[in-house]
Structure formats: structure tokens, C-alpha cells
Coordinates of C-alpha atoms (C1' of nucleotides) in Angstrom, one line a residue:
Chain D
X1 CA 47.5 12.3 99.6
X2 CA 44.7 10.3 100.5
X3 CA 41.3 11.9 100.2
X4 CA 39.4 11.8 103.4
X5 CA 35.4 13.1 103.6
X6 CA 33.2 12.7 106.0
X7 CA 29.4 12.8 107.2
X8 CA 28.6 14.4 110.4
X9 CA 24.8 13.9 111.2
X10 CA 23.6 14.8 114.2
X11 CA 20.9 12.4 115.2
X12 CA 17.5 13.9 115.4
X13 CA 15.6 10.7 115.3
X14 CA 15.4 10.6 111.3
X15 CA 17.6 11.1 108.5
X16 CA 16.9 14.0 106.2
X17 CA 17.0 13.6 102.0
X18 CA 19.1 16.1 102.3
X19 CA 21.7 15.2 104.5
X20 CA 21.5 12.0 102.5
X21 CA 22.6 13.8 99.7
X22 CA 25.2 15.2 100.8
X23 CA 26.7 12.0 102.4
X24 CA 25.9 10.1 98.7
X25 CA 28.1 13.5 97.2
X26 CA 31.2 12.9 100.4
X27 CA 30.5 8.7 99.6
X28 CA 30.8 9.4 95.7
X29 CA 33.8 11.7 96.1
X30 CA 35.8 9.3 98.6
X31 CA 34.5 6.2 96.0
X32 CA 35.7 8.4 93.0
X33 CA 39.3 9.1 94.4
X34 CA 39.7 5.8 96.2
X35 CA 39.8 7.7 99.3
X36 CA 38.0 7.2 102.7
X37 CA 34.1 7.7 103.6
X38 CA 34.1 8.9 107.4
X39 CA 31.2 8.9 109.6
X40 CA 31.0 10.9 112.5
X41 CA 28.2 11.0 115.5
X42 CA 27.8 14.9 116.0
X43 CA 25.8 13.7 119.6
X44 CA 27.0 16.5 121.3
X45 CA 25.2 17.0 124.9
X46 CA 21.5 16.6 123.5
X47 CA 18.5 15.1 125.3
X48 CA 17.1 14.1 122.1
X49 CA 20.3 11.8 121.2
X50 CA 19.4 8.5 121.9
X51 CA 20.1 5.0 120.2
X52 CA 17.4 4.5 118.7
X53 CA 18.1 8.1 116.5
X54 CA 21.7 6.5 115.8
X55 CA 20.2 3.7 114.5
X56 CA 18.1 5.7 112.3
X57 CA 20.8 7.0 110.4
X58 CA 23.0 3.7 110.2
X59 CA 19.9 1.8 108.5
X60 CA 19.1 5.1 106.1
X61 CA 22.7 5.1 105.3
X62 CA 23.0 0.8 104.8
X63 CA 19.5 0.9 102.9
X64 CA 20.9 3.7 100.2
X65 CA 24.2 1.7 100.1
X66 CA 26.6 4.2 101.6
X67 CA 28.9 2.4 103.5
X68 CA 31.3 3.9 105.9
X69 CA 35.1 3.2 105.8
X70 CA 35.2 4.7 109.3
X71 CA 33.3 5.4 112.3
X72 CA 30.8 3.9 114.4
X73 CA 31.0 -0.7 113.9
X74 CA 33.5 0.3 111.7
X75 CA 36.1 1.6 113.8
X76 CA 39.2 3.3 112.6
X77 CA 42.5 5.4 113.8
X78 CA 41.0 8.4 114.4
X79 CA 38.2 7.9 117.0
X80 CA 35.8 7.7 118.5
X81 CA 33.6 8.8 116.3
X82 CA 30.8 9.9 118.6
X83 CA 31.5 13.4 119.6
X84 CA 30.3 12.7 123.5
X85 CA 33.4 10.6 123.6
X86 CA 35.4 13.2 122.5
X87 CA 35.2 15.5 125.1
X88 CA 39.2 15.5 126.3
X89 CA 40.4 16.4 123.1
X90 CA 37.7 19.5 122.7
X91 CA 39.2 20.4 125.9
X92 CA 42.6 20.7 124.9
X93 CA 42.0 22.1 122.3
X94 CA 39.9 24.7 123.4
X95 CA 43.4 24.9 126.5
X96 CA 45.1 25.7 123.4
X97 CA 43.1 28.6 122.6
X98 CA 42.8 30.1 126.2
X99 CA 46.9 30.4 126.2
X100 CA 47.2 31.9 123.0
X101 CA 44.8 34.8 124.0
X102 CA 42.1 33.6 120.9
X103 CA 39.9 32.8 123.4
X104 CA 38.1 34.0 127.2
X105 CA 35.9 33.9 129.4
X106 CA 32.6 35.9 128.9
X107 CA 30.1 35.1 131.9
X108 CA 31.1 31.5 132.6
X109 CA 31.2 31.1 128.9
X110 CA 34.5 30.8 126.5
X111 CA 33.8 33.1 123.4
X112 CA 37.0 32.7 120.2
X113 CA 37.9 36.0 119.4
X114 CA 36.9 36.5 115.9
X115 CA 40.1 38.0 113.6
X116 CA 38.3 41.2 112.5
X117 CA 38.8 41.2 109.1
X118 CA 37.5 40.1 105.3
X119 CA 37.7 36.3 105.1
X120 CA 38.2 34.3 101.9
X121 CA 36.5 31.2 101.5
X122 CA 38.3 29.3 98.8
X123 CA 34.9 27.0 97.8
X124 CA 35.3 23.8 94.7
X125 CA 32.0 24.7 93.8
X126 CA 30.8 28.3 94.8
X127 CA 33.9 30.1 94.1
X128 CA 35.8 32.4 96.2
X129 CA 33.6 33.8 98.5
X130 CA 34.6 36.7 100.8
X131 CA 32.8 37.7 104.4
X132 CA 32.9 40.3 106.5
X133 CA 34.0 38.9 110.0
X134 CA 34.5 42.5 111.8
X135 CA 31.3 43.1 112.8
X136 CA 30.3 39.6 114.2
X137 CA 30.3 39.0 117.9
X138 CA 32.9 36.5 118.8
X139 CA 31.4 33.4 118.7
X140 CA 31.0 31.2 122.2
X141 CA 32.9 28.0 121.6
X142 CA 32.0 26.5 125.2
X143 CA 28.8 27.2 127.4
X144 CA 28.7 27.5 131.0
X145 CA 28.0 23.7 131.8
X146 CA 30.6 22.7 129.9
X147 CA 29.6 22.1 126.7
X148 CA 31.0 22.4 123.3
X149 CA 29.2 24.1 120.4
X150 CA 29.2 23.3 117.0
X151 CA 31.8 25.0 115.3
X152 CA 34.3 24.8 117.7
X153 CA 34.0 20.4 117.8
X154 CA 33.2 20.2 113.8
X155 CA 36.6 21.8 113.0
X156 CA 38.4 20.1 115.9
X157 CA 36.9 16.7 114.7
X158 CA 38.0 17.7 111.3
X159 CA 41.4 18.4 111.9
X160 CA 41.9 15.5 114.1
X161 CA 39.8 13.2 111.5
X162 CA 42.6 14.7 109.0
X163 CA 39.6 15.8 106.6
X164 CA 40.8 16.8 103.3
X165 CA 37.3 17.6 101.6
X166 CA 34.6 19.3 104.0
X167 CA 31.7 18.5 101.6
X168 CA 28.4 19.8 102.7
X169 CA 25.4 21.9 102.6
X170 CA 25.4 25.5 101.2
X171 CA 23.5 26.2 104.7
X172 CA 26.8 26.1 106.2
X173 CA 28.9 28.3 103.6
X174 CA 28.3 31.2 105.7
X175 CA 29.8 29.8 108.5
X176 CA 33.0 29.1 107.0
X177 CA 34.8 31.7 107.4
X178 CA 34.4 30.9 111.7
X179 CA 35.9 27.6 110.8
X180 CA 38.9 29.4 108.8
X181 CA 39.1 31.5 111.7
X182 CA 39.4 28.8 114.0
X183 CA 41.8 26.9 111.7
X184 CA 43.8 29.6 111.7
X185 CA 44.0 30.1 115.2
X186 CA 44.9 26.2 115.4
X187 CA 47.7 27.0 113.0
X188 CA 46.4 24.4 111.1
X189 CA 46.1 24.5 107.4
X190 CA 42.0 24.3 106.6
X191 CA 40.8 21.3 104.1
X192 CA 39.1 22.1 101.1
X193 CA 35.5 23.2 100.8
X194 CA 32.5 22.2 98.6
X195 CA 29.2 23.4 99.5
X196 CA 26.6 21.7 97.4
X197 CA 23.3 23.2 97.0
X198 CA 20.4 22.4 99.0
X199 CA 16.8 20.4 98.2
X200 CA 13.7 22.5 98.5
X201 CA 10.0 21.0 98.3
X202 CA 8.1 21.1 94.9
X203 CA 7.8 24.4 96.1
X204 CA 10.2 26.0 96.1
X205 CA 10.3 26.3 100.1
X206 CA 12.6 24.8 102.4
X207 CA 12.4 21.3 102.8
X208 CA 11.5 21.2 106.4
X209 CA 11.9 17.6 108.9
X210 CA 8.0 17.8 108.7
X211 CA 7.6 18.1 105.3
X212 CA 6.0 15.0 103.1
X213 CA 9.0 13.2 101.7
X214 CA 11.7 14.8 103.7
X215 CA 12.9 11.5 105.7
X216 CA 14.5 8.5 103.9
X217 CA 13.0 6.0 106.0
X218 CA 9.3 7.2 104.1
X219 CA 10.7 6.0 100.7
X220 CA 11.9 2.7 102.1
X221 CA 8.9 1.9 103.8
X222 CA 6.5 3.2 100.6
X223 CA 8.2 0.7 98.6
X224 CA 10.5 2.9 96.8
X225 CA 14.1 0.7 96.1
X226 CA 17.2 2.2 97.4
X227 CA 19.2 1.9 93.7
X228 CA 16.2 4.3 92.0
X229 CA 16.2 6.6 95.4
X230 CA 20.1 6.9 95.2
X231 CA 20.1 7.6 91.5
X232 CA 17.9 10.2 91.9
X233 CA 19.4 11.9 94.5
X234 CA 22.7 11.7 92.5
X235 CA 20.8 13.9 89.6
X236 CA 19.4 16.4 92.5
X237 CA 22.3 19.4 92.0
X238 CA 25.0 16.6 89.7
X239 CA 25.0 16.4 86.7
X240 CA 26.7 14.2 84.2
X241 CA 26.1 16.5 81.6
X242 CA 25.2 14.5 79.1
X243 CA 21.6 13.4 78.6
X244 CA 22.3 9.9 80.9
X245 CA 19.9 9.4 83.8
X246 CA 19.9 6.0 84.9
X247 CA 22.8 4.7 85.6
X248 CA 24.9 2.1 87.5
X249 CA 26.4 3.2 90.4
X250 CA 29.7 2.3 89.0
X251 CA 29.6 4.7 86.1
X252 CA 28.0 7.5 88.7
X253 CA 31.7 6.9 90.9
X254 CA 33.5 6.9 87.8
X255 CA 31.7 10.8 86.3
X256 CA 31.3 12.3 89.8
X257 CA 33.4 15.2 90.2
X258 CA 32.8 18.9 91.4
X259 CA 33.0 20.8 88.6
X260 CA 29.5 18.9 87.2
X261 CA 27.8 19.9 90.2
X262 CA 25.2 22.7 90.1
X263 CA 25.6 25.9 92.2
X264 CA 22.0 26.4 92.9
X265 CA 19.4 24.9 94.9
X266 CA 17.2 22.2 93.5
X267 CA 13.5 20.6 94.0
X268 CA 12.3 17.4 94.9
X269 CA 9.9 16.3 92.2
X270 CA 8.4 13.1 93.1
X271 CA 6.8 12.4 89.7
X272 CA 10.1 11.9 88.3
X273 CA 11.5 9.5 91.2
X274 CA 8.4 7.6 91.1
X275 CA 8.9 7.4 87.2
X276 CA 12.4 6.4 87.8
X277 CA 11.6 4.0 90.7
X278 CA 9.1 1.9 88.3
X279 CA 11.9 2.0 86.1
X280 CA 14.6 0.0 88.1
X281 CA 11.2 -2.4 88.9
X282 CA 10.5 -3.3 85.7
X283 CA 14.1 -3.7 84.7
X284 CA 15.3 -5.9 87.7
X285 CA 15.8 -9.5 88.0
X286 CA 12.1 -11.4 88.6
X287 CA 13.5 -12.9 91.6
X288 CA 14.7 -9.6 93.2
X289 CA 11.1 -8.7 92.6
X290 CA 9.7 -11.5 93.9
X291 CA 12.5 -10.7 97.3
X292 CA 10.5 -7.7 97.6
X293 CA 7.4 -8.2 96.8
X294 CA 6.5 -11.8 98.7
X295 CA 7.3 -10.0 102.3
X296 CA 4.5 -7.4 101.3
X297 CA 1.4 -9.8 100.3
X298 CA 2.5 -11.7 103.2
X299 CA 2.3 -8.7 105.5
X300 CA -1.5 -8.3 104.0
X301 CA -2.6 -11.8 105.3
X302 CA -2.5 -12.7 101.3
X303 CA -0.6 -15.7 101.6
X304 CA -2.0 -17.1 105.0
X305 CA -3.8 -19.9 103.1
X306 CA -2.4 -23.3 102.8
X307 CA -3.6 -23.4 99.2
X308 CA -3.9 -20.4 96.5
X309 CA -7.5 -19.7 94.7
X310 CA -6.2 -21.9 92.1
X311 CA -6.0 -25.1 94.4
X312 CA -2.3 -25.2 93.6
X313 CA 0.6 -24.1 96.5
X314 CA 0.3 -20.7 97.9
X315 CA 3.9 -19.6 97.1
X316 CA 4.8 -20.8 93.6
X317 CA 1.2 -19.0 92.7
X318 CA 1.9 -16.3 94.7
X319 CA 5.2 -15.6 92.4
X320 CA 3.2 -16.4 89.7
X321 CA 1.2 -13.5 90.3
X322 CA 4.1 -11.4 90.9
X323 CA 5.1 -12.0 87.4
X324 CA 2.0 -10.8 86.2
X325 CA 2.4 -7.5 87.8
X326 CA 5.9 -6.9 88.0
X327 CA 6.0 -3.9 84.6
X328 CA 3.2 -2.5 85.9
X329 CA 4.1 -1.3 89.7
X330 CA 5.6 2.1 90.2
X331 CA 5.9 1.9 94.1
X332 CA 6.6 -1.8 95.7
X333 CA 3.6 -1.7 97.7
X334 CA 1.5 -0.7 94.8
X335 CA 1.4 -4.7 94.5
X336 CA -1.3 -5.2 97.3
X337 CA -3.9 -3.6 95.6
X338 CA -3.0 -4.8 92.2
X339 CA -3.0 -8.5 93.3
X340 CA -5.5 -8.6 95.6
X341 CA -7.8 -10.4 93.4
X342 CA -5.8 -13.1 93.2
X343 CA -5.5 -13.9 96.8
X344 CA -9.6 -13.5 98.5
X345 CA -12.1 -14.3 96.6
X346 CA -14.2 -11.8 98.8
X347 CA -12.1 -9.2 96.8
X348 CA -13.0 -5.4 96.7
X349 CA -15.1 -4.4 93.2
X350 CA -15.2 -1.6 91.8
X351 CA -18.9 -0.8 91.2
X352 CA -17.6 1.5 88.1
X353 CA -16.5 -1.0 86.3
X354 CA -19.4 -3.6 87.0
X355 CA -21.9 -0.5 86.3
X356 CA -20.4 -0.3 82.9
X357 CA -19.1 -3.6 81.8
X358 CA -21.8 -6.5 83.5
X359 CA -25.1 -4.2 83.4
X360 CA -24.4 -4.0 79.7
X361 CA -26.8 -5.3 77.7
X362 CA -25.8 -8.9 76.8
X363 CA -23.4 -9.0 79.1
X364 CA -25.2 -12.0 81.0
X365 CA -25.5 -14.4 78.0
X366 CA -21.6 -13.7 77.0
X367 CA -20.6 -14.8 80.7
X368 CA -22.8 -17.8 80.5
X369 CA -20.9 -18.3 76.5
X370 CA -17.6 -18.1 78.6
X371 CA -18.4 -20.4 81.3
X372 CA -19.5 -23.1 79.0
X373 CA -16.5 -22.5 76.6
X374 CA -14.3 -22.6 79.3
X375 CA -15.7 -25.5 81.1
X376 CA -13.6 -27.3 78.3
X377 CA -11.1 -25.7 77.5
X378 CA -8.1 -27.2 77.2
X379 CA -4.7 -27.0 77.9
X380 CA -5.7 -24.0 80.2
X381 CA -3.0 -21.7 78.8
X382 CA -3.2 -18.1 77.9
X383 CA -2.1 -19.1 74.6
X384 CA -5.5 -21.4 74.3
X385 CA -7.5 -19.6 76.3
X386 CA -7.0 -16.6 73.4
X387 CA -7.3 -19.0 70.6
X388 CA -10.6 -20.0 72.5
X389 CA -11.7 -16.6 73.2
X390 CA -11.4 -15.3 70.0
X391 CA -13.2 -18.6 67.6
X392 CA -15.9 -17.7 70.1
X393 CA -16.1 -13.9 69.4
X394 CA -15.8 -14.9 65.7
X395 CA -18.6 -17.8 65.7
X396 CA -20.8 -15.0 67.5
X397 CA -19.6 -12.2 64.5
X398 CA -18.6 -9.7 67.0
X399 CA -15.5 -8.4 68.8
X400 CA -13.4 -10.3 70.9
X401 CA -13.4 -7.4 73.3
X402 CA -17.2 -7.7 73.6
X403 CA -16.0 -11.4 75.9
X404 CA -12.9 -9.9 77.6
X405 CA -14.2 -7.1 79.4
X406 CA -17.2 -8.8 80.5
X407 CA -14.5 -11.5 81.6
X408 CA -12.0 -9.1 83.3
X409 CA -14.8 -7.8 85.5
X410 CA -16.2 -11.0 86.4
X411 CA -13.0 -12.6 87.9
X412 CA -11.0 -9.3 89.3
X413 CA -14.4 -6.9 89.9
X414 CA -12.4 -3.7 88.2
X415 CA -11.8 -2.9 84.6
X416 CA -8.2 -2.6 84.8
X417 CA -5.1 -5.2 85.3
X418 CA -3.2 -7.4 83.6
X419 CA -3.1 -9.0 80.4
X420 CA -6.5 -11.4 80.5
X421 CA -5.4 -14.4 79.1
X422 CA -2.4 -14.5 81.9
X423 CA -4.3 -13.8 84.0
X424 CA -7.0 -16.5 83.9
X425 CA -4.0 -18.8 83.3
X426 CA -2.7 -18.1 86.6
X427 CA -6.4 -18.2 88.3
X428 CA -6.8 -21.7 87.4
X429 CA -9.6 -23.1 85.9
X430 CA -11.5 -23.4 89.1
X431 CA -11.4 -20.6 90.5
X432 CA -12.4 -18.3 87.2
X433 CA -15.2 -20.7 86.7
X434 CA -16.3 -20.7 90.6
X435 CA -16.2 -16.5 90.2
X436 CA -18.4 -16.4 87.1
X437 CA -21.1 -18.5 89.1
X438 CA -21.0 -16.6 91.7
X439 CA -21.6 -14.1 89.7
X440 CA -24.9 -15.5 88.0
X441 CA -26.7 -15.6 91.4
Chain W
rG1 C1' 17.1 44.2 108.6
rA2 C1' 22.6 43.1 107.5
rC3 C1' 25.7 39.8 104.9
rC4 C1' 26.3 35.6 101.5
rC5 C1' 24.6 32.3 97.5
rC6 C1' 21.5 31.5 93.3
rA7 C1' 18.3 32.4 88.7
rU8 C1' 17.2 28.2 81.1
rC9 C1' 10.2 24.9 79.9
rG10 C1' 5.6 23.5 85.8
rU11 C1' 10.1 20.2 87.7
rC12 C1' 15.4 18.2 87.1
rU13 C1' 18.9 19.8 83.6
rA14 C1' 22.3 20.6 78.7
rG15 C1' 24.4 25.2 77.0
rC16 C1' 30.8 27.5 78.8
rG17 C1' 29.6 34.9 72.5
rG18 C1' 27.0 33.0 66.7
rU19 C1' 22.3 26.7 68.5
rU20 C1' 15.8 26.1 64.6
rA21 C1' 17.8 26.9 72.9
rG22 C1' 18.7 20.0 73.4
rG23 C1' 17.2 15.8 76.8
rA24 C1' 14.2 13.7 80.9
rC25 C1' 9.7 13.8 84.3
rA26 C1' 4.8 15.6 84.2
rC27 C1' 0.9 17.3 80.5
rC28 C1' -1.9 16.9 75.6
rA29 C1' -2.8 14.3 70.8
rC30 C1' -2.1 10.1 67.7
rC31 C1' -0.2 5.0 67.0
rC32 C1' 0.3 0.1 69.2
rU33 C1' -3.2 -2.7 72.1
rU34 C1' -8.2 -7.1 75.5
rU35 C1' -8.1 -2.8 80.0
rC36 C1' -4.2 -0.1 82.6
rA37 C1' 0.6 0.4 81.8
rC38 C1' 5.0 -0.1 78.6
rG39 C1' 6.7 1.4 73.9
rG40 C1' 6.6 4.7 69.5
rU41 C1' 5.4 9.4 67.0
rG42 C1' 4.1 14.4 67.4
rG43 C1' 2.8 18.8 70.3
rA44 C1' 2.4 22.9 73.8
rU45 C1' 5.4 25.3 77.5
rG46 C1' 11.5 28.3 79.0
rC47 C1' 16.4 31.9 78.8
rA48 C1' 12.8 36.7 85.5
rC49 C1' 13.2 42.2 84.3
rG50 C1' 16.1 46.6 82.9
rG51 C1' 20.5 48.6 81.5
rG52 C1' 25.3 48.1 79.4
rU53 C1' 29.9 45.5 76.7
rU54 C1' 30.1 43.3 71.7
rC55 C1' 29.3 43.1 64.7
rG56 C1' 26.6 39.5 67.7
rA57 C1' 24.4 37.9 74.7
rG58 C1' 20.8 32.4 77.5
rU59 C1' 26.1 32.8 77.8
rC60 C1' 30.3 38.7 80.1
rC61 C1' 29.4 43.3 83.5
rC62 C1' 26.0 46.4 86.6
rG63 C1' 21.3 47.2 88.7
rU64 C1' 16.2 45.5 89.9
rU65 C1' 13.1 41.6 91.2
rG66 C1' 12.5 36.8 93.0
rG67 C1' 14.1 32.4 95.7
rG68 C1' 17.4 30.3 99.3
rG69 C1' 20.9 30.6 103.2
rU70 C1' 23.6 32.7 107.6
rC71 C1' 23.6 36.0 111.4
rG72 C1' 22.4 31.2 118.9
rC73 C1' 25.1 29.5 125.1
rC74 C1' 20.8 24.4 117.7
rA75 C1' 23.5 21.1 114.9

RNA sequence: GACCCCAUCGUCUAGCGGUUAGGACACCACCCUUUCACGGUGGAUGCACGGGUUCGAGUCCCGUUGGGGUCGCCA
């Protein structure tokens, strides 16, 4: 038989990391068995349901790279796959109850008569779990106006959807037995369950919509990449139990199953995604980067000149620059900051850095040394320029370093960046020359 | 409060009766080095607690504590 999972977001105008987890466990599940990825619209009756909170969740799901085999654009035989469209078959079904006798009328409400007895949950990851049912209330299934709740469209949905694995969050485990119960009043044989543990904050508490980091949409628009967001997620509660971290999505489809995943809740450390994200930057393809990055120093006005600093085209020095930065960056937009030097000559300085480096004693007569020296130096390559840098540091009988800082601080104003000599090569004579003028006035 | 789930370094985790309790992030030191990173080496830090079972317990059982979840005419 065909495994069929499915995510069922309700959309709330963002898409929660942990609900993104737990459609990257139903996506790797339905990947790993060659089955089918469902999604499903739970848009039931809500004020707050509009299009722009669909979209939300399509564009968190796209960006992460969880594609849908069924469901909304997608289409499929067991729609639709918006729940207010499905109002006719919640109906009968709910018909079905009332002429059994599992369900009545209770103030203009229709409650399901809860079978008063000790439930098993059969669960892939938590065991077999067993609740009490007899002293619950019977549960309302329909409200006055009409509407459905929850539990009632979820199960019809998955029965109708013929859902095979319901995986989802432990929030929901003690709920199941109403869904068994309703399964069982359906005469319908239930799918199998996995509830995977949740994500809590740093802290230990629940991860909340308001909490820092709790949307996808943050990450993507921080600069984090979707490959190093998905792989860390994958390691939040999975485990491959071996001491692999990064690794391809192929090979995460191929390990996935439910006995490696954990039975108990797990934190969101953002040191280690960050770590992780700088990872997958440093290691992808320079012209991915460059994809990424150009979009970015556009957006901060950096390439609005016709020419670059250097005299030469704006974009060809702009990926230039790129280069320069690209095993350095741990968030994407961390590269607006890093380059800004490169692009405005009117450049923030860092008055740490000039304090210590260009009030140094001597600092003035090495500039003037560098500006004469490389007046004429030739090719202007990093290669040269370090040949250059360091006869003149040996001619003078002191450290190269003594020329470099100085250097450093005079074209980018802070103590910190790239490697120098590549630097200055991708400056361009002029323009390192026309700082360290400036800089004598 | 009742019920359910869970419990290994600060964090993510490996461990499925006998291990010097391993790895990763973060942290510290050193090395590399033109700075910052990267990389390399080394280090500190952990089995929540108390009872059992067993020759032997991080591993099994019970309890306590702690954390999380569920108890809606929210999803």
C-alpha cells in the first residue's frame, strides 16, 4: 500500500518552525517510502483566514523545499483540499453519526458521545499509550452556526484523504484517543500514528508565535539559506545516529525513519544553525553566492553607480567583492556591512581601530612609504602587492605587519576584513591611493 | 488540579547491562596567520535525585523532582 501523509496547517498568517518540522518529518517519510506528500488548508470558518496567510505557508513550504504531491495548485483525487470547501462531506458525515445514536443535539450544538472506556493509542514513536476517556465530556463536533470543529473535520479529512501515517506534534497525542473514537464510530480502521516531539526556545519554554525565531519567514529574510535551515531542523528530535550532520538531502530521505526519532522535546539553539548556515555558504558554488548575495548590496543602493570605486564596471567588481567575503559570512546579509567599504567611499570607520592603528606613532610616515610604493607598483596584483609590501617592511628592518594594519585601516576604516593584499587588488589602484590622500589631510 | 509524554555536557545528540560515557555547536587555551574568520591540537563541563533488580545500571523497575503537553462551541 501506498503511504499517504499529510500537513494540515491552519493559516494564522505565518508558518511556525514547528509545524515546519513536522511537515519536513510527513515530506521525509512520504520521500523515504515513495509515497505521497498531502497538503491540506485546515481554513475552517476563521476571520483570520485570508489569502495572504495561505500564501504564507505555500512560500515557507517552497523556500524549505517541501513540495506537495497533493493539495492546493497541485490538485489531486481527493479534494479539495481547503477545508471551507468541504463542508458537504463534514455534513454527511456528521448525518452518519446522528443515525447511529454516536451523536446529538446539546443546545443547538452536536456533541459525539465519547465510548467511556480506556483507549489505546498504538503510537510509531511514543509507544502504546493508554487514556482514560470515561470521564471526559463528549466532545461538540458541530457548533450552533454550523460549524465544524477540529477533530471532527481532521479525521473526516483523513479518512477521506485515505491517510495512512498521521504524523504530527506530541501536542496532539492527547487527543488521539477522540480521533480513535471517532474512527471507530465511522467503522473505519484509524491510520497509524507518530507524534514527534515538539521545539521549545533556548529555554526551555514553549516556543510561542511571538517568540524571536519562531516563523520561517524570519530566517529567509535574515539571510539564512533554506538547505542549512532544513538540515537543521531535520537534526531537531531525528537522528541519524551516527556522528553525520550535514548532509544532502538525498542521504537525509534515504536514513529517515521512525525509530531514529527522539521521544522528547528539543531546543532551538541558534548558535548551531548559524554555525551550520555559514557552513553551506562557504561550501556552495561562488555563483550561487553571488545569486544571493548581488540582490542584497543592490537593495543597500551599493551598486546604484555606473562605475565601482575602482573605475572598472559595477557588477563584475561587485562579484569580485563577493569573492572576497564569501568564507567569511555566517548570515547572507552579513555581506552589507562586510563590503560596504568597497562600494562608498564615505564608508562608516570604526574610531577603535583608527584610535589604535593611524594615531600610532609612525603611522603617518608608513602611509606616506605606502603611497609612494604603491604609486608604482606594478602588476597591481595581490601576489605583487605582497612581494611589494614586504621588500618594504624588510628595507625599513621591521615587520611587515607594522605596513598592513596601518594599510587596512586606511582604505576600509576598521581593523578587520579580508585578506589585505585581495583586497587592495580588488580596490584598484585608484581608489586605495585616492583613500590614503584623503587620509593625509 | 486531573490525565498523558519526557529526562546523558549550557544546547543538539550517540549509548539499546560491563564504555577511560563518544561527536557537534557554544566556551577556554595553544598552533597556523597581515586582522577577523577558517582549519588544527588540547581543555573544562553531563548520566536530575532516591530506592530497588543484578556479580555489575546512563542503560531495567518504582518513587520524587523538574520540563512539556492535553483537558474549548481554537486549530
Amino acid at each position: 500500500m501506498t503511504t499517504r501523509v499529510r500537513f494540515a496547517p491552519s493559516p494564522t498568517g505565518m508558518l511556525h518552525i514547528g509545524g515546519a518540522r513536522t511537515a519536513l518529518f510527513n515530506w521525509l517519510y512520504a520521500r523515504h517510502t515513495g509515497g505521497v506528500f498531502v497538503l491540506r488548508i485546515e481554513d475552517t470558518d476563521h476571520a483570520r483566514n485570508t489569502q495572504e496567510a495561505v500564501d504564507v505557508i505555500f512560500k515557507g513550504l517552497e523556500w524549505l523545499g517541501l513540495d506537495w504531491d497533493e493539495g492546493p495548485s497541485k490538485g489531486g483525487n481527493h479534494g479539495p483540499y481547503f477545508q471551507s470547501q468541504r463542508r458537504e462531506i463534514y455534513q454527511g458525515y456528521v448525518k452518519r453519526l446522528m443515525d447511529s445514536g454516536r451523536a446529538y443535539e446539546d443546545h443547538g450544538a452536536i456533541r459525539f458521545k465519547f465510548p467511556k472506556q480506556v483507549m489505546t493509542v498504538p503510537d510509531l514513536i511514543c509507544g502504546s499509550i493508554q487514556i482514560d476517556l470515561t470521564p471526559e465530556p463528549d466532545m461538540t463536533i458541530v457548533r450552533p452556526d454550523g460549524s465544524f470543529i477540529f477533530h471532527l473535520v481532521n479525521v473526516v479529512d483523513d479518512i477521506e484523504m485515505k491517510i495512512t501515517h498521521v504524523i504530527r506534534g506530541e501536542d496532539h497525542l492527547s487527543n488521539t484517543p477522540k480521533h480513535l473514537a471517532l474512527y471507530e464510530a465511522f467503522g473505519v480502521p484509524p491510520p497509524a500514528f507518530a507524534h514527534i516531539p515538539l521545539i521549545l526556545n533556548r529555554d526551555g519554554s514553549k516556543m510561542s508565535k511571538r517568540d524571536a525565531g519562531a516563523a520561517v519567514g524570519e530566517y529567509l529574510d535574515k539571510g539564512f539559506i533554506p538547505e542549512a535551515v532544513r538540515n537543521y531542523l531535520c537534526l531537531l528530535g531525528w537522528s541519524p545516529k551516527d556522528d553525520s550532520e550535514i548532509m544532502p538531502i538525498e542521504e537525509i530521505i534515504r536514513r529517515f525513519d521512525f525509530p531514529q526519532i527522539n521521544r522528547h522535546n528539543a531546543r532551538f539553539d541558534m548558535d548551531k544553525l548559524q554555525w551550520m548556515n555559514a557552513k553551506y555558504l562557504a561550501t556552495m558554488p561562488p555563483e550561487r553566492f553571488n545569486a544571493l548575495a548581488m540582490p542584497l548590496l543592490e537593495k543597500a543602493g551599493y551598486l546604484a553607480a555606473a562605475r565601482a570605486p575602482s573605475g572598472e564596471e559595477m557588477s563584475p567588481y561587485a562579484q569580485k567583492v563577493l569573492s572576497l567575503v564569501k568564507e567569511k559570512v555566517k548570515q547572507l546579509s552579513d555581506v552589507v556591512d562586510m563590503t560596504v567599504f568597497f562600494f562608498k567611499d564615505d564608508h562608516p570607520r570604526d574610531p577603535e581601530a583608527e584610535t589604535k592603528t593611524l594615531k600610532k606613532a609612525g603611522a603617518s610616515e608608513r602611509l606616506a612609504e605606502l603611497r609612494s610604493l604603491l604609486e608604482k607598483t606594478e602588476p597591481w596584483t595581490a601576489a605583487q602587492l605582497e612581494s611589494q609590501f614586504k621588500q618594504l617592511a624588510a628595507g625599513k628592518g621591521i615587520k611587515t605587519a607594522e605596513y598592513i594594519h596601518p594599510a587596512r585601516v586606511a582604505v576600509s576604516g576598521r581593523g578587520i576584513g579580508p585578506s589585505l593584499y585581495h583586497m587592495l587588488e580588488v580596490m584598484g589602484r585608484d581608489c586605495v591611493l585616492r583613500r590614503l590622500e584623503k587620509l593625509k589631510g
